[in-house]
Amino acid sequence: MRFTKPAWVMHKDTSMRGDQTKRLSIFSVHVHPDGSRIATGGLDAKVRIWSTKPILNHASELSGRPPKSLSTLQMHTGPVLVVRWAHSGRWLASGSDDEIVMIWDLDPSAKGKVWGSDEVNVEGWRPLKRLPGHESDVTDLAWSPGDRYLATAGLDSQVFIWCGFTLERLHKIDQHQGFVKGVCWDPVGEFLATGSDDRSVRIWRTTDWQLEAEVRKPFDHSPGTFFRRLSWSPDGAHITASNATNNEGYVFIAAVIARNTWTSEISLVGHENTVEVAAYNPHVFLRDPSHPVVASNICSVVALGADDRAVSVWQTKSARPIIVAKEVFERQIMDLSWSQDGLSLYAVSSDGTMAVFSFDPEELEGIAPHSAQEQYLKKFGFVAPPLPEGYSHQVAAPPQVTQTSTGTRMTPPPSPGRAEVQLPPDQTQNGFGTSINGTGGGEQVNKLVAKRNKKRVQPSFVGSINGFIPSAAHGPSSIPSAGTLASAPLSNAGGVGVSARFFGEASSSVPLSTFSTHSTAPRSSAQTFDHAANPYNVEPSGAEDVDMFSTDLDMDVRINSLDTSAQAGKGKRKAIDLTDDRVVSKPRTLGGDRVRDLVPVRQIASGTGGGLGLWSDQSSMMGRLEVPPLLTCLKTTVEGSEDVFEGRNSESGGPTEVMYISGKTTQWLDYLPSPVLALTATTTFCAVAMQDGSVNVYSPTGRRLMPTLSIGTPCSYLTGSKNSLLLLTSSGTLHVWNVKKQAAMFPPTSVAPILAIVRPNGAPVIQLSSGTAHSYDHALCAWTKLSESWWAEGSDAWQGRQRSNSQLAARGILNALESTISERVFAGEDGKADRERPTWWNTALTLGHLETKLHAAKALESPQEYKQTLLLYAKKIADEGFRGKAEELVKELFGPVYWRPGREDSWSPTTLCLSKRDLLKDVLAVFARSKTLTKLALDWQIC
């Protein structure tokens, strides 16, 4: 199993200014059926769509291809509590605190910059329909098998059933006596299950929407939770319900409810707090793969997420979980989602982060294909109700797929152009503000009858955003007549109450030129949509896709673009009549037309070439640090991408040049008066240090961000991180600049002949061979110690020998420093551990080490290490019973009792963007578990 926690998957607080970023809670996650993307919903009232390849593939994450963030959807006015893809992958449903359910549809024309932010939507998703009706927060929703129905649940204690095709409301279930916080469908399609704060799980028949059974026993003492998300096993045999208890509420469990008997005799025990969500793997598993698919040979895999910040995965054939991942998050788990291949589990938490567990097929033994599940479910003999005439979520032609390292990928095509029709006059109301046929119970079927002429009509994408979002609450008065539609262009028919939809086009992952027009709708209905398989206004014959990225890259997430090629031939329209700003010809670049030749890397002898021997006679103040050798070619990769910043020195006195290369194209170049000694590049700037002691700083497009800096002595070391640039001269002078602010972080400072690195906040980190690491504190105007080998001789918290360097580096800069110190200083010196030490030796060094580490974490702005060290420090003083230290720590974190912003400048409510009083809660929890400081913790918890 592989575990990853991508830091870039986040919902941000846009009110924060500058470089500060605050994570907001993520309430829901769901994986697209093709596995190529996920959707998340969060406290920022937005739905965000992310690529999965950068999450599962480290090389893809570093290259930025495909893009990490695909789209940001912002139509909700409250936190988004649930997101769910339709099984077809064509639609996305989201439910929010604003009492609205929104249905989103892929819209290629909606790509571009997000209004009011710096984000760019690589994919376009627009609201297809707005489903009002709930009178409070929408907490959960689920699509039935085959997307026949959509069920939504909310804090108004109601469950609404919607048609999965016409999106009309069909039925309302209002028999719960408490908030409904979970809903799931029987994979057979026969039942619907709901979980509520009235401490019951109820099962409803889909044939008449009446109550089949009510389960109360395992929920009699269940506490209140944010969600009660339950899940139905893929074989239809069990429901796993969250927030159940045993022993009168003292044991937290997930209850497994058996089909038909509707009793809970099985409990999944082990979590230390309430279970918030359950999610079954979509595959059935075989106990013995060599035996047939029968009930006795089938088992399932289910994942649980709880308020104890742990995730567990169970297989129903075993009494113990397959894995238990503890302290994965800092707060409770909100949602879980399996990928369709059953090998990846996504989990999100209210701390604003997401974690992914990737399994090998050998770890989930006995996994069966979906065809085995489909064959097994037929034994139930349930016949689903017929679909509305002319509607289908299925593609008519078998889609072509692309095999990648992460499995099969198939990007969903957008729905075809939308046209609206007039409702028949013989309709009645069903009490929800929408119409049904005749006496009730049926669903409105909207047909578009087009003239049978042979004239080819070029379709246009019709988006409802031009008028208003279609809503189930709008009546027939807002719908134009069929005659108006027949005579008016399709592009002007948007923004009407009910849409006639045809889902017969093939996947847009297939080149458009390979499609033929198919539809499951009657020919008379589909005639107007002559290009239903090609919803992008592109002629199919002879057309070529336009890729937004010029490089030849493997992109799992298909980025659809418009075709700019004109169609030759008399009587044919051009695919695009007007120029689209988003699809332009290849831009002209400085040096882009020059053929890039390869230059062999050789060292240039001193004294050759123009001015190469300038520094051959150095004064006593110079030459303390080694100057990099003069090479014919230097290059560095821009952090976070595959772009290259390159410098070239001539051996024959020719010009010195630097160039920025993306793929195979030179984006820009510049000629320099002096040879290049060193260069560095980040996502925000490129810097080059020359032999004459000057430095040039460029933007990624080649503009000079700062005037040429004259340092006076050659560069010995040059590096950068984000907006910070560090230069160490050969005379031992350290410079650090903030390129964005065009200001020095502190005055030039002399340092010992050592190698330095720079943190993103501009703090230099200098490591001596003696086993001491330093940084410069601009507030104290002094060098401070970050760590030293002294602590390793007695501190119980010294981690340098406990893990490998790579593991520690992943956990933070301070742990990496301690590991490096151990490797350099203590190699072969383990005999020191045998020395006789004073009585309080270990305690004193442990406390001193942890206190030093707290200051170092603040200096280097490492919040994760600061919090970990703080909790270790609290545990140590609690174990030793040092009440004085404990009280002082509590008062420091709590601050003034009547503190108000602006009145007391000596105390800040946060440190490293962490709330001090939130940290105090964690510290008091540590004190409460100790034997010596329990009373102190209780006194402050009461306050």
XYZ file of C-alpha atoms in Angstrom, residues 444-747:
304
model
C -42.580 14.361 -18.229
C -41.012 13.286 -21.525
C -40.013 16.235 -23.667
C -39.658 15.609 -27.405
C -38.149 17.847 -30.035
C -39.615 17.165 -33.490
C -37.479 18.682 -36.247
C -38.222 19.168 -39.932
C -36.994 16.284 -42.075
C -34.911 18.222 -44.549
C -31.469 17.326 -45.789
C -29.911 20.684 -45.118
C -27.003 20.276 -42.784
C -27.257 22.488 -39.710
C -24.103 23.426 -37.845
C -24.954 22.968 -34.120
C -23.970 25.501 -31.476
C -23.431 24.753 -27.823
C -26.396 26.161 -25.907
C -25.565 27.120 -22.308
C -28.281 28.085 -19.885
C -25.991 30.620 -18.245
C -26.940 33.188 -20.901
C -30.456 33.428 -19.526
C -30.951 31.815 -16.169
C -30.231 28.426 -14.689
C -33.051 25.951 -15.419
C -34.803 25.136 -12.205
C -37.352 22.538 -11.232
C -39.333 25.337 -9.629
C -40.042 27.169 -12.889
C -43.421 26.597 -14.411
C -44.414 26.179 -18.041
C -45.067 29.916 -18.463
C -41.376 30.500 -19.082
C -41.106 27.991 -21.919
C -41.400 29.109 -25.556
C -43.596 27.399 -28.070
C -42.356 24.617 -30.286
C -42.976 26.790 -33.299
C -40.663 29.421 -31.965
C -37.948 26.830 -31.508
C -38.407 25.471 -34.972
C -37.840 28.875 -36.561
C -35.247 30.319 -34.176
C -31.522 29.432 -34.181
C -30.583 26.828 -31.611
C -28.060 29.190 -30.064
C -30.888 31.436 -28.852
C -32.934 28.711 -27.241
C -31.108 28.558 -23.928
C -32.256 29.467 -20.460
C -35.590 27.655 -20.421
C -37.155 25.537 -17.704
C -36.924 21.924 -18.956
C -34.282 20.608 -21.326
C -34.696 17.901 -23.946
C -31.477 15.881 -23.657
C -29.938 13.200 -25.821
C -26.981 11.249 -24.524
C -25.910 9.298 -27.562
C -22.591 10.933 -28.352
C -19.358 9.033 -27.904
C -16.577 9.900 -25.506
C -14.629 13.040 -26.278
C -11.428 11.151 -25.487
C -11.730 9.737 -29.012
C -10.582 12.087 -31.826
C -13.617 13.866 -33.180
C -12.907 12.787 -36.712
C -13.547 9.138 -35.786
C -17.104 9.690 -34.584
C -20.310 8.906 -36.365
C -23.654 10.245 -35.211
C -25.498 7.857 -32.875
C -28.407 8.296 -30.546
C -30.713 6.133 -28.526
C -33.506 8.645 -29.107
C -36.010 8.244 -31.987
C -34.738 9.506 -35.316
C -37.290 12.263 -35.468
C -36.071 13.592 -32.150
C -32.393 13.400 -32.928
C -32.554 14.779 -36.452
C -31.837 18.379 -35.453
C -28.764 17.278 -33.500
C -26.944 16.124 -36.605
C -23.660 16.498 -34.778
C -24.650 15.072 -31.415
C -21.345 13.277 -31.262
C -19.491 16.512 -31.923
C -20.736 19.269 -29.575
C -17.836 21.635 -30.234
C -18.935 23.279 -33.530
C -16.209 21.321 -35.355
C -16.653 19.625 -38.714
C -15.807 15.931 -38.241
C -14.114 15.315 -41.569
C -10.490 16.266 -41.842
C -10.450 18.099 -38.534
C -7.582 18.003 -36.100
C -7.603 18.634 -32.369
C -5.863 21.752 -31.127
C -3.839 21.062 -27.981
C -3.457 23.911 -25.512
C -0.035 22.513 -24.610
C 2.416 22.432 -27.482
C 4.613 19.741 -26.003
C 3.903 16.084 -26.634
C 2.771 14.988 -23.190
C 0.809 12.068 -21.824
C -2.277 13.767 -20.407
C -4.831 11.469 -18.818
C -7.267 14.342 -18.430
C -8.368 15.288 -21.882
C -8.365 19.062 -22.425
C -10.833 19.718 -25.196
C -10.228 22.719 -27.417
C -11.804 24.372 -30.407
C -10.745 23.560 -33.966
C -9.415 26.571 -35.848
C -8.972 24.846 -39.195
C -11.207 26.134 -41.966
C -13.140 23.667 -44.055
C -12.459 23.785 -47.757
C -15.102 23.160 -50.346
C -18.036 25.022 -51.725
C -21.188 25.305 -49.641
C -19.595 24.302 -46.326
C -19.430 26.557 -43.290
C -16.221 27.136 -41.388
C -15.991 25.350 -38.077
C -15.342 28.641 -36.282
C -16.498 31.905 -37.776
C -14.852 34.178 -35.243
C -11.387 34.115 -33.721
C -11.276 32.654 -30.207
C -8.843 34.396 -27.885
C -8.139 31.122 -26.083
C -6.944 29.329 -29.226
C -4.207 31.345 -30.879
C -1.400 30.644 -33.270
C 2.031 29.826 -31.897
C 3.243 32.970 -30.082
C 6.415 34.692 -31.201
C 9.267 34.380 -28.690
C 12.697 35.979 -28.381
C 14.978 33.368 -29.931
C 12.178 30.876 -30.568
C 12.986 30.582 -34.279
C 16.582 29.604 -33.612
C 17.548 25.957 -33.820
C 18.680 24.821 -30.404
C 22.081 23.197 -30.659
C 23.728 21.096 -27.965
C 26.862 22.537 -26.364
C 29.321 20.103 -24.768
C 30.047 20.940 -21.139
C 33.741 21.706 -20.700
C 35.723 23.730 -18.218
C 37.225 26.889 -19.694
C 40.868 27.444 -18.833
C 41.610 30.571 -16.790
C 42.845 33.517 -18.826
C 41.172 32.487 -22.090
C 38.296 34.348 -23.611
C 37.157 37.890 -23.032
C 37.872 38.902 -19.472
C 37.937 35.401 -18.077
C 40.989 36.046 -15.924
C 39.554 39.085 -14.166
C 39.695 37.549 -10.706
C 42.900 35.572 -11.066
C 44.719 37.936 -8.649
C 42.448 38.015 -5.635
C 43.073 40.005 -2.442
C 43.325 38.495 0.988
C 39.639 39.216 1.636
C 38.671 37.245 -1.446
C 39.100 33.626 -2.272
C 38.007 32.309 1.107
C 35.281 30.286 -0.614
C 35.778 28.413 -3.832
C 34.448 30.092 -6.966
C 32.568 27.716 -9.290
C 34.592 26.641 -12.334
C 33.877 28.466 -15.561
C 31.974 26.052 -17.853
C 30.872 26.267 -21.452
C 27.290 25.412 -20.482
C 25.322 25.659 -17.222
C 21.693 24.692 -16.805
C 19.123 24.308 -14.052
C 15.560 23.004 -14.036
C 12.841 25.369 -12.885
C 11.427 24.049 -9.611
C 8.093 22.297 -10.071
C 8.356 21.975 -13.870
C 10.483 20.589 -16.692
C 11.474 24.015 -18.075
C 15.213 24.732 -18.266
C 17.199 27.914 -17.572
C 20.537 27.691 -19.383
C 23.698 29.790 -19.616
C 26.446 29.523 -22.261
C 29.998 30.857 -22.113
C 32.088 31.115 -25.260
C 35.589 29.675 -25.422
C 36.596 31.907 -28.322
C 35.614 35.313 -26.971
C 32.096 35.240 -28.388
C 29.037 36.582 -26.574
C 27.805 35.089 -23.315
C 24.092 34.262 -23.349
C 21.326 32.931 -21.084
C 18.091 31.375 -22.337
C 14.839 29.993 -20.973
C 13.680 26.796 -22.679
C 10.234 25.195 -22.386
C 9.974 21.828 -24.128
C 11.867 22.316 -27.376
C 11.148 26.029 -27.693
C 13.374 28.892 -26.566
C 11.017 31.254 -24.753
C 13.557 34.077 -24.394
C 17.269 34.808 -24.361
C 19.641 37.578 -23.282
C 23.279 38.468 -23.930
C 25.569 39.310 -21.015
C 28.779 41.375 -20.750
C 30.533 38.872 -18.474
C 30.746 35.054 -18.288
C 28.189 33.161 -16.198
C 29.352 31.517 -12.976
C 26.044 30.286 -11.490
C 22.328 30.434 -12.102
C 19.098 29.415 -10.398
C 15.395 29.432 -11.279
C 12.115 29.212 -9.373
C 8.520 29.535 -10.483
C 8.677 33.320 -9.960
C 12.144 34.363 -11.115
C 15.420 33.363 -12.781
C 18.783 34.680 -11.548
C 22.285 34.591 -13.045
C 25.566 35.498 -11.314
C 28.413 36.709 -13.520
C 32.175 36.629 -13.152
C 32.439 40.399 -12.747
C 30.450 40.200 -9.500
C 27.088 41.317 -10.897
C 23.690 39.580 -10.719
C 20.730 39.781 -13.107
C 17.206 38.757 -12.028
C 14.559 37.962 -14.668
C 10.872 37.051 -14.661
C 9.829 33.722 -16.283
C 9.085 35.695 -19.470
C 12.501 37.367 -19.565
C 11.758 40.805 -18.113
C 14.342 42.247 -15.723
C 12.643 42.308 -12.316
C 15.462 44.214 -10.601
C 18.350 46.433 -11.718
C 21.658 44.654 -12.199
C 23.151 44.088 -8.734
C 26.869 44.835 -8.300
C 28.064 42.592 -5.481
C 31.754 43.366 -5.937
C 33.099 39.825 -5.623
C 32.345 36.679 -7.608
C 29.620 34.315 -6.512
C 30.505 31.150 -4.637
C 26.976 29.793 -4.234
C 23.584 30.826 -5.654
C 20.173 29.336 -4.882
C 16.512 30.330 -4.669
C 13.191 29.226 -3.244
C 9.849 30.758 -4.227
C 10.437 34.547 -3.906
C 13.733 34.366 -2.008
C 17.186 34.537 -3.614
C 20.374 33.679 -1.684
C 23.901 34.512 -2.829
C 27.124 33.683 -1.000
C 30.186 35.496 -2.321
C 33.718 34.162 -2.441
C 34.623 36.617 0.329
C 32.086 34.997 2.673
C 29.341 37.635 2.473
C 25.771 36.368 2.549
C 22.988 38.213 0.689
C 19.283 37.287 0.759
C 16.704 39.219 -1.266
C 12.929 39.025 -1.560
C 12.540 39.322 -5.321
C 8.807 39.990 -5.152
C 9.252 42.944 -2.804
C 12.596 43.929 -4.407
C 14.182 44.303 -0.986
C 16.937 42.689 1.049
C 15.812 40.413 3.855
C 18.638 41.789 6.042
C 21.930 43.682 5.546
